[in-house]
XYZ file of C-alpha atoms in Angstrom:
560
model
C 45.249 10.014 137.939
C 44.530 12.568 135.021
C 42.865 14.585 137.650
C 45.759 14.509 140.045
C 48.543 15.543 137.516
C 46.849 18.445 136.103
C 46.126 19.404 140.686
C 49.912 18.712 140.774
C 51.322 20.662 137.764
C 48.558 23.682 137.707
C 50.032 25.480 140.833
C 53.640 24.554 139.249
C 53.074 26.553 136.080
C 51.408 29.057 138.166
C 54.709 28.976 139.835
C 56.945 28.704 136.976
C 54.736 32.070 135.129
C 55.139 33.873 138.543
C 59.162 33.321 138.587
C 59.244 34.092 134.855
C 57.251 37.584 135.778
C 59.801 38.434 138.536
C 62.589 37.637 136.050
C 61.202 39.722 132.897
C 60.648 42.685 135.776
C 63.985 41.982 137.359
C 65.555 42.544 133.567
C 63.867 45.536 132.992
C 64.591 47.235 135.991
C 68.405 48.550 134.785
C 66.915 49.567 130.839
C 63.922 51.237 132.749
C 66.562 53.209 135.050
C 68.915 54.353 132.858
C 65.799 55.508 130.198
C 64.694 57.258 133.505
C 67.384 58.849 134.436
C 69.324 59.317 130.892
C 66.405 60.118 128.796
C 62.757 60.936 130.397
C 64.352 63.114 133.387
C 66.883 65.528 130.992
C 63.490 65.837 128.160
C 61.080 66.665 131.227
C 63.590 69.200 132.736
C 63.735 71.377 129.445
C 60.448 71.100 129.079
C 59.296 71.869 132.930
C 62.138 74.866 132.711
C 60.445 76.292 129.580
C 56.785 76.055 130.690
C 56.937 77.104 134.416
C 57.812 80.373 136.003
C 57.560 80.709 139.379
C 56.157 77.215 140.382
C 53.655 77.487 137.917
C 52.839 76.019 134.960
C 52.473 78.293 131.523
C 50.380 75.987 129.133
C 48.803 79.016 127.891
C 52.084 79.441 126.175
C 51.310 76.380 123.712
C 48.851 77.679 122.431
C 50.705 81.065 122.118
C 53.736 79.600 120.491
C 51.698 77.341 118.008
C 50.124 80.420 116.549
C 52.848 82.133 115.537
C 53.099 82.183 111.733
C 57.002 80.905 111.956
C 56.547 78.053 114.071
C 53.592 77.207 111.678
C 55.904 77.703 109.199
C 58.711 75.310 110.438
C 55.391 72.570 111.282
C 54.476 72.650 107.963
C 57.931 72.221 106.363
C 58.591 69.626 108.434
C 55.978 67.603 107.828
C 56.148 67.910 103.625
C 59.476 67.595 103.821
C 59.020 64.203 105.156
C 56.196 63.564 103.289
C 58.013 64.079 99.969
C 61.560 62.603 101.275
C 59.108 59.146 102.136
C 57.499 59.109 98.496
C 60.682 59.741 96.506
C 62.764 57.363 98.560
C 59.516 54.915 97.994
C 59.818 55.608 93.868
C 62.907 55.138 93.843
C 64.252 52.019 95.920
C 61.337 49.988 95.504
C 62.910 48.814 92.407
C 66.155 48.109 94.080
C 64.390 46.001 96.523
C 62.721 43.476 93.785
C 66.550 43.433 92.436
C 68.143 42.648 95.746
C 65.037 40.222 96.316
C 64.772 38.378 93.273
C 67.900 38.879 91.080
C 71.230 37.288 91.406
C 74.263 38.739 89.682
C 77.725 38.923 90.532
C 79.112 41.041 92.995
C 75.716 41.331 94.714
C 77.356 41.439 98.386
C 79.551 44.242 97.590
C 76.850 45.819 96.191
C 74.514 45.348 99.126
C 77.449 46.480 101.378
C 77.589 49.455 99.063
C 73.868 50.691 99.764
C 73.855 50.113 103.668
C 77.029 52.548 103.517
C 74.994 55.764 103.477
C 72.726 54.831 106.473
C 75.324 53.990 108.509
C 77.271 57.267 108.173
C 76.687 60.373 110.153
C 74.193 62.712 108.953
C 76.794 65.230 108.903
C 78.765 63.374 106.549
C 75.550 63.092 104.190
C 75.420 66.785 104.074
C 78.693 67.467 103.706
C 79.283 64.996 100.607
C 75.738 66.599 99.312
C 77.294 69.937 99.554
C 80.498 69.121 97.935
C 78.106 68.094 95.428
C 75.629 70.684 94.765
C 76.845 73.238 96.417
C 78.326 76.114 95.972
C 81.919 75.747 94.160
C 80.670 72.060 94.045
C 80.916 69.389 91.029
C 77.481 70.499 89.375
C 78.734 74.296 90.233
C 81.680 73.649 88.260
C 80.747 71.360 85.262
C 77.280 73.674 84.302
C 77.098 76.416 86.778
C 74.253 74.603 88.459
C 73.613 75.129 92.509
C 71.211 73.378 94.625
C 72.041 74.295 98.131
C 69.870 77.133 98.015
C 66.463 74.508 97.210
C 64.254 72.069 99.120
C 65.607 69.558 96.391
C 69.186 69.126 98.215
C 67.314 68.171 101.145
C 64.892 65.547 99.705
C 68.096 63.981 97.435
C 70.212 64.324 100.612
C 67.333 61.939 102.402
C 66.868 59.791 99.969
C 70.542 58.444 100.003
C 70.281 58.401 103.602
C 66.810 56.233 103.471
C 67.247 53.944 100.516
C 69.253 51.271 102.261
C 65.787 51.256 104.701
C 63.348 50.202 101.767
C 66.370 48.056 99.929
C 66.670 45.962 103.407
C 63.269 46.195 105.317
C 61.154 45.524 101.712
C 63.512 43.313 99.578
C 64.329 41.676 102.605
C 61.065 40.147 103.183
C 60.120 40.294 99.037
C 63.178 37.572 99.006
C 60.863 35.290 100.910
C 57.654 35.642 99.386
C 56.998 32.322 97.249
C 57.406 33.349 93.968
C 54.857 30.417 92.557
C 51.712 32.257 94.186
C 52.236 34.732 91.668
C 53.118 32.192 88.938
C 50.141 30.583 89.277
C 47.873 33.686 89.452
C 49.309 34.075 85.653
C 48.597 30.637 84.737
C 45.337 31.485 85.517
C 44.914 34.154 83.423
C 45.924 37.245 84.781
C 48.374 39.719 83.490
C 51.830 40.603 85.119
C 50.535 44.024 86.573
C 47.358 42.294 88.245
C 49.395 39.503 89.769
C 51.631 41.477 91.236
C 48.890 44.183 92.157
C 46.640 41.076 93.502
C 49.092 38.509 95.050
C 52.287 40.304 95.985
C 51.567 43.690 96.855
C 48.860 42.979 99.397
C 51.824 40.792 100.986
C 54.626 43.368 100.703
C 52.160 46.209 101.961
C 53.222 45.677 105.324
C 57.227 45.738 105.085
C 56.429 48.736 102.769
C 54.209 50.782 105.264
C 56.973 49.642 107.874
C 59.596 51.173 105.740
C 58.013 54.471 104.836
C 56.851 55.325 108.235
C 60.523 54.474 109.508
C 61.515 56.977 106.624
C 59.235 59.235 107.323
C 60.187 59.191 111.139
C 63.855 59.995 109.955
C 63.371 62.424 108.250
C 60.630 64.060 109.974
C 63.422 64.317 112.754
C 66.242 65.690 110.250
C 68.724 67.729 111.842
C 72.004 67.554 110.112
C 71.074 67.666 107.012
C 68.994 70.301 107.000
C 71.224 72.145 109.033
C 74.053 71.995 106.461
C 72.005 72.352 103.369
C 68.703 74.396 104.673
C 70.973 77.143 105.830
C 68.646 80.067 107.002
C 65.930 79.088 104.223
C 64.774 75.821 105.521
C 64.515 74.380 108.965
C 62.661 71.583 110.741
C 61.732 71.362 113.803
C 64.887 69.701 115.208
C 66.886 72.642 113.693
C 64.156 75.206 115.353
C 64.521 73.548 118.328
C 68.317 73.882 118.075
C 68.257 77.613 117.171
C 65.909 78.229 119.958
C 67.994 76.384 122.767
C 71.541 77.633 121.104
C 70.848 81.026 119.541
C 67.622 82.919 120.756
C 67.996 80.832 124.257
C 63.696 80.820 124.141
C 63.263 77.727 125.915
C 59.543 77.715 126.387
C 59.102 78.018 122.542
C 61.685 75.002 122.516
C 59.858 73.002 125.214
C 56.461 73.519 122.844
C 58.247 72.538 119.817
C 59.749 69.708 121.790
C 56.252 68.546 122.742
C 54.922 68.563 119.428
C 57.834 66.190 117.819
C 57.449 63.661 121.233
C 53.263 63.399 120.260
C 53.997 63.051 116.318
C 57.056 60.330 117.020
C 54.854 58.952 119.485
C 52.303 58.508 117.019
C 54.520 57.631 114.099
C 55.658 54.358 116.392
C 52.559 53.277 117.485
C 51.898 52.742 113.953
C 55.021 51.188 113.369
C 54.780 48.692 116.318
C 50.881 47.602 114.665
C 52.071 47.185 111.366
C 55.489 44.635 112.543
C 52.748 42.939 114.485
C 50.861 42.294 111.177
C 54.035 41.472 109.415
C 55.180 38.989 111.934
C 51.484 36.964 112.126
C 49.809 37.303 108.435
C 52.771 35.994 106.351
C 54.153 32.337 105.380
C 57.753 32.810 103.809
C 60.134 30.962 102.245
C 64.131 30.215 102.113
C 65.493 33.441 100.446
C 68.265 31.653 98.528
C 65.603 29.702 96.931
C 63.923 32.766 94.996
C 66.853 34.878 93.371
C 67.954 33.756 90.017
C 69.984 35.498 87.202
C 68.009 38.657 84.941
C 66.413 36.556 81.985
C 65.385 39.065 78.989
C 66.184 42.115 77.894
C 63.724 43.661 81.004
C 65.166 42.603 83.394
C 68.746 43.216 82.585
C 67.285 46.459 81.758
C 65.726 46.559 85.394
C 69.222 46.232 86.704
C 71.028 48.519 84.768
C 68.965 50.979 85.498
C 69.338 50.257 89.510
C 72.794 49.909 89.296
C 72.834 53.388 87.479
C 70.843 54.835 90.607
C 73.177 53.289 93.038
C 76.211 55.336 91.138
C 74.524 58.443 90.409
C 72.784 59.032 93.745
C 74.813 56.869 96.318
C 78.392 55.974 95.128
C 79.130 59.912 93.104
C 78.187 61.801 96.315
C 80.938 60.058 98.125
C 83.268 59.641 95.635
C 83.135 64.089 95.236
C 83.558 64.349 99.134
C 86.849 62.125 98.882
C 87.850 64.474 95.287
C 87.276 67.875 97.859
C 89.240 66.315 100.374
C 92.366 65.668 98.572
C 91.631 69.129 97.100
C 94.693 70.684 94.543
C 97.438 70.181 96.929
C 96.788 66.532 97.747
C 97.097 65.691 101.087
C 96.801 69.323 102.411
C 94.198 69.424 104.438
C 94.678 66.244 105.985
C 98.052 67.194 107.418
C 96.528 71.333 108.422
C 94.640 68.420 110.332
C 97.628 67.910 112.695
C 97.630 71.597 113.646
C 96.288 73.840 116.173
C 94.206 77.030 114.754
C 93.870 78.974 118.161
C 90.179 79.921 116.904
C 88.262 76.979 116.554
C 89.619 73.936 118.736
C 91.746 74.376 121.641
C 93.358 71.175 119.829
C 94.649 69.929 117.137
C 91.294 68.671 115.092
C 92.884 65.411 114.186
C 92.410 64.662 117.982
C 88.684 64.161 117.340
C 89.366 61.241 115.621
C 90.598 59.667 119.109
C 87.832 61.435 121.427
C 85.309 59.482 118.673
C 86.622 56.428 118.772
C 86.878 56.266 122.493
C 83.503 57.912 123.465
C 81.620 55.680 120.780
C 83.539 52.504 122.483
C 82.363 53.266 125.720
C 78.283 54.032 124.206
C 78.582 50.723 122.520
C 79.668 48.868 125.987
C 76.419 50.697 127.544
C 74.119 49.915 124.692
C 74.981 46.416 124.479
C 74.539 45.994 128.238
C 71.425 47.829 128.419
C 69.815 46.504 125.094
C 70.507 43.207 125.808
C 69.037 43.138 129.252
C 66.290 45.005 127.683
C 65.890 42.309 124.819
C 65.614 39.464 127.093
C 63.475 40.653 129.050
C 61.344 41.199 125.782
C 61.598 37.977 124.566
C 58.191 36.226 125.447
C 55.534 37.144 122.709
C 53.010 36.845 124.959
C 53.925 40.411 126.926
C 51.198 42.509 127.851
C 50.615 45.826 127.737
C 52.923 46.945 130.212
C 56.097 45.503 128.236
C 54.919 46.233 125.184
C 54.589 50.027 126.336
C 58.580 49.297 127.317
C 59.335 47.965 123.735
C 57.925 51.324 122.366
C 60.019 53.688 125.359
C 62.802 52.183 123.792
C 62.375 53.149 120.066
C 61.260 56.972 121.235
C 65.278 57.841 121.236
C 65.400 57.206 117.927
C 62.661 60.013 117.396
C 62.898 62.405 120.091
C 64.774 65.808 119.753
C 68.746 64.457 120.341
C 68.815 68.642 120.502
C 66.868 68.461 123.592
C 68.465 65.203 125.225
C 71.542 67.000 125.250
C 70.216 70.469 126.593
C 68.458 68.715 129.095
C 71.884 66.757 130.348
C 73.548 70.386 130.597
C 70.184 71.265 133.344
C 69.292 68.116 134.666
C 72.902 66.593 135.316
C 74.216 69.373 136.938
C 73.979 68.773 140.828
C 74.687 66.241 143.216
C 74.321 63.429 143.144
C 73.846 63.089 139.517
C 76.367 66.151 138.829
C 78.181 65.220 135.219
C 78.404 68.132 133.405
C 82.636 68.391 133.200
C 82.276 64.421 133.522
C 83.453 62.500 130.122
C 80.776 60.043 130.651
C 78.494 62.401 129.447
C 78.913 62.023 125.252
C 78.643 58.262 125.960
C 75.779 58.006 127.859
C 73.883 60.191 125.422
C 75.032 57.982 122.564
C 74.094 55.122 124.143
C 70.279 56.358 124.112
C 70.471 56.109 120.402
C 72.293 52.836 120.190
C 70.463 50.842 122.286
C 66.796 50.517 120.051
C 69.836 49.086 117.484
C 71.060 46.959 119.860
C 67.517 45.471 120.553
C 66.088 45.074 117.053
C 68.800 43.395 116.247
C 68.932 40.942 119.140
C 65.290 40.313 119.786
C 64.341 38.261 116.573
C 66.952 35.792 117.438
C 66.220 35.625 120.989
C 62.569 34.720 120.261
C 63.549 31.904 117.288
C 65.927 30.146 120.474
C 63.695 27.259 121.734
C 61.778 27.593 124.658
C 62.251 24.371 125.770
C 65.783 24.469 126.400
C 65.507 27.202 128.950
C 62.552 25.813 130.389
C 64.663 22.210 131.123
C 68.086 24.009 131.767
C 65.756 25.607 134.662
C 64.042 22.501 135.698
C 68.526 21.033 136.208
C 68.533 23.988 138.495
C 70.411 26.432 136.281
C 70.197 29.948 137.805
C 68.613 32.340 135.246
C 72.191 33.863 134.894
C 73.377 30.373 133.941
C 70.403 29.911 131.390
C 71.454 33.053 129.706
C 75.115 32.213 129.236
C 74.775 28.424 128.492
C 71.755 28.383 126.122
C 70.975 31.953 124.788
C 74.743 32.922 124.663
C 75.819 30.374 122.324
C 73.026 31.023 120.273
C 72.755 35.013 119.950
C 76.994 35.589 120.000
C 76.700 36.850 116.310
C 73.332 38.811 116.844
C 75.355 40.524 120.229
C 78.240 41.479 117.749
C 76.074 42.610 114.789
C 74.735 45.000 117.475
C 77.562 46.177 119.166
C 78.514 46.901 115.248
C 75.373 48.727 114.534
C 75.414 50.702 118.131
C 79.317 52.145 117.633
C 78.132 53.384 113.963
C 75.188 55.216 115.704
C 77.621 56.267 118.398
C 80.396 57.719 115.729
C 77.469 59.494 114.445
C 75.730 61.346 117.088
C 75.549 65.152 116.913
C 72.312 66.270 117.587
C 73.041 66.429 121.254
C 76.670 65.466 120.753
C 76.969 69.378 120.005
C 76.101 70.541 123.219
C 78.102 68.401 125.630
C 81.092 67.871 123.758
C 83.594 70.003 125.552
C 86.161 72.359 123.211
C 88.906 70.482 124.135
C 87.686 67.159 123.311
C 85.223 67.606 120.290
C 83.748 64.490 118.210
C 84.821 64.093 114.614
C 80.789 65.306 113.719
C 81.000 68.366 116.183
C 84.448 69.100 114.167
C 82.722 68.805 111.033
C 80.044 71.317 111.738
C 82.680 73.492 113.572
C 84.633 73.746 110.430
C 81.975 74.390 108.220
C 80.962 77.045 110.232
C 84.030 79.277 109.704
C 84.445 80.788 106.123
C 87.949 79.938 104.410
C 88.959 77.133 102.094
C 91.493 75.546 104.743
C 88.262 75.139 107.202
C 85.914 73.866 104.091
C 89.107 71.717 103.260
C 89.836 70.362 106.419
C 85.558 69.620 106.656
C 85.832 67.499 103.751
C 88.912 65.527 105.322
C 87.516 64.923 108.724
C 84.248 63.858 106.738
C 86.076 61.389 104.766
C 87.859 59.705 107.723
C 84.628 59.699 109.667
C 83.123 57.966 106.429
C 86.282 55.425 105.919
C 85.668 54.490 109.856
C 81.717 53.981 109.027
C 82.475 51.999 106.337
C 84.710 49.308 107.793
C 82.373 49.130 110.734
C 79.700 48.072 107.778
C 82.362 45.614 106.322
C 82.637 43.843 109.857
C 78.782 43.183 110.222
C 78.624 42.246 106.980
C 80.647 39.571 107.614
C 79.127 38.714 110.883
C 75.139 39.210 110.043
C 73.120 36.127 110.522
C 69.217 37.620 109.922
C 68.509 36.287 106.608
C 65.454 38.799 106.483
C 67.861 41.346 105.378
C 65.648 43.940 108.372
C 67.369 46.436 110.587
């Protein structure tokens, strides 16, 4: 009897894997489409148009390109840039991720809210506050005469207040559920504070900290606004090369090289990324966070706080706090109202309209990500995926590394004919958006996707519930909060945008980063003025999207 059940239900779980095959592939048809058509066709164009002339291919000219002493020159820069942006942001939030992990202390949520703020916010904003601050006519101008604009050390500052939220969150998140009585009972058995910690909780963290530097050093490795506001002509990257070779010298087979080199190191950086989740995920056993935080005991560890808390206001809360002083400026609300008004030189518009053209464009990129990212997350639910899907998992991070300068060149070539033609189209900002929001929509939505149970679907399936029905009557219910946190996280990205943003963004309906950079590419206090008040609102906007989620997160491993 044995014997006949297992004849009887073998070629029904055969049948069962074969239907949940067609219905992973059947999910990942529309995310593989739209990364087809939105993302892979646009970077291949630019690339194909700057590396063949006359049907044939030039890839001679890699080699030519690569040895010129600039380009070796940007490379290098690049890469120490990002090298020294990882370690400092390391040094210095690796403390504020032991405090967020095993401290508690009043006003701790605000306080957390208050270091996800800078990640969240445009990188335009970032260097615009960092400018106000150190640069020229800026607070440390004006107290001791002191200018770093003009130095690499803007830059690295500049990233680490962008980055520190990422070790806070990805580290202290997981350091909250590390049992604190493996290392309590390494030091009962002798060993000293520094070799417990080296021995027993290092070796654990080592994998949420190499997951945090490399998504560091990927950010910043890919640094375009920043380093576009504060490199000026001294500094660039190679998402600022790539910019002024598309946009200024129009060289587009020295673009396409340098656009080839980023997609192999990102594609690298990821792989590396993906392994070292993987580890995460399978080598740890944690613990209920709320049971490991307790209040500073000695003078230490108040100490230990004090000293984070006087990080948070130095590097995080001042920066901010001296783009809102520039913005009022000394007639108060100046700016904000020359906001209202139409210049004739740089907007056909008034700029205050970018405020609207934002909030729409980054609606409609979050309705696309969420759609897209959750099919895609679904269909990425199973951990036992192959190779195939996991090769999908990592197509969908690459947006979040790829030259955004040459996504939205390659939109004004490849989407300009029938039946794709979408160039005077105001779909256009959206969809590029949406490339970047949707690895936000996915991370976020995947972990709780995998914790729902089987089971359920499984018997919902065997009551002959259509897969649709599955998705909205057990997975729904379950992931509503995770669907909202990402919808939150994908219309901050979207806000945001500007690497390729700044190319498609027509004159008469610029976003409020594109009116940013527009400003503070004019000369005159009104335009620097009127910068600093766009900056603000886009920062005010940022912020109570961060508030929201906040109040709607649910992952209690603190990750993004």
């Amino acid at each position: 009897m044995d014997l006949a059940r297992t004849e009887v239900s073998h070629p029904g779980k055969q049948a069962g894997t074969a239907r949940g095959s067609a219905a992973r592939l059947g999910l990942m048809a529309v995310p593989v489409a739209f990364f087809a058509v939105f993302f892979a066709y646009p970077v291949a164009a630019i690339v194909a148009r700057g590396l063949k002339a006359d049907g044939v291919w030039r890839l001679g000219r890699i080699g030519d390109v690569l040895a010129q002493s600039d380009v070796r020159h940007v490379l290098w820069f690049t890469t120490w840039q990002a090298l020294a942006s990882t370690a400092l942001t390391l040094l210095i939030a690796l403390p504020g991720a032991y405090v967020f992990a095993r401290f508690d202390f009043p006003g701790k949520q605000v306080l957390r809210a208050v270091v996800t703020v800078p990640f969240v916010l445009p990188t335009v904003v970032v260097g615009t506050a960092f400018l106000a601050l150190v640069g020229r006519g800026g607070l440390l101008d004006e107290l001791w005469g002191v200018r770093l604009d003009t130095t690499v050390w803007a830059i690295l500052l500049a990233h680490v207040f962008f980055n520190y939220a990422v070790v806070v969150r990805t580290v202290g998140g997981l350091w909250a559920q590390l049992d604190p009585r493996q290392e309590e009972a390494a030091r009962m058995l002798g060993a000293s504070r520094l070799r417990a910690w080296r021995q027993v909780t290092l070796p654990a963290l080592a994998p949420a900290v190499a997951a945090a530097a490399l998504m560091v050093f990927l950010f910043t490795f890919t640094s375009f606004g920043v380093v576009q506001i504060l490199g000026g002509p001294t500094f660039s990257t190679l998402e600022v090369e790539i910019y002024r070779q598309t946009s200024q010298v129009f060289d587009l087979s020295t673009a396409a090289v340098l656009t080839l080199v980023q997609f192999a190191a990102v594609a690298a950086v990821l792989a590396v990324h993906a392994w070292t989740v993987r580890r995460r995920e399978s080598a740890l056993r944690l613990v209920d966070a709320a049971t490991t935080a307790r209040r500073p005991r000695g003078a230490g560890q108040w100490a230990l706080l004090a000293g984070v808390l006087g990080v948070v206001v130095l590097l995080l809360v001042l920066p901010l706090a001296v783009l809102v002083q520039r913005s009022l400026g000394a007639s108060g609300f100046g700016y904000y109202r020359a906001l209202t008004r139409e210049d004739g030189g740089t907007f056909l518009v008034p700029p205050i309209e970018a405020i609207g053209n934002s909030l729409q464009y980054a609606a409609a990129a979050t309705a696309i990500a969420v759609v897209i990212g959750a099919l895609a997350a679904t269909a990425l639910t199973r951990r036992d995926a192959g190779r195939f899907v996991r090769g999908f998992d990592a197509l969908l991070m690459l947006p979040l590394g790829v030259s955004a300068v040459t996504v939205g060149f390659g939109f004004l070539i490849a989407l300009d004919e029938p039946p794709l033609d979408l160039r005077s189209s105001w779909i256009l900002v959206p969809l590029a958006q949406a490339l970047v929001g949707v690895p936000f929509v996915v991370r976020t939505m995947l972990p709780v996707l995998r914790a729902v149970d089987g089971r359920l679907r499984e018997a919902a399936a065997v009551l002959g519930a259509s897969p649709w029905r599955v998705w909205r009557e057990v997975d729904l219910p379950m992931v509503r909060r995770a669907l909202l946190v990402a919808a939150g996280f994908a219309f901050a990205v979207s806000l945001g945008e500007f690497g390729a943003t700044v190319f498609i963004a027509r004159p008469d309906n610029p976003t409020l980063p594109v009116a940013v950079a527009r400003l503070l590419g004019r000369p005159g206090e009104m335009n620097y003025g009127q910068a600093m008040a766009l900056s603000t609102i886009l920062m005010l906007v940022c912020a109570v999207a961060l508030v929201v989620l906040e109040r709607l997160r649910t992952d209690r491993s603190g990750e993004f």
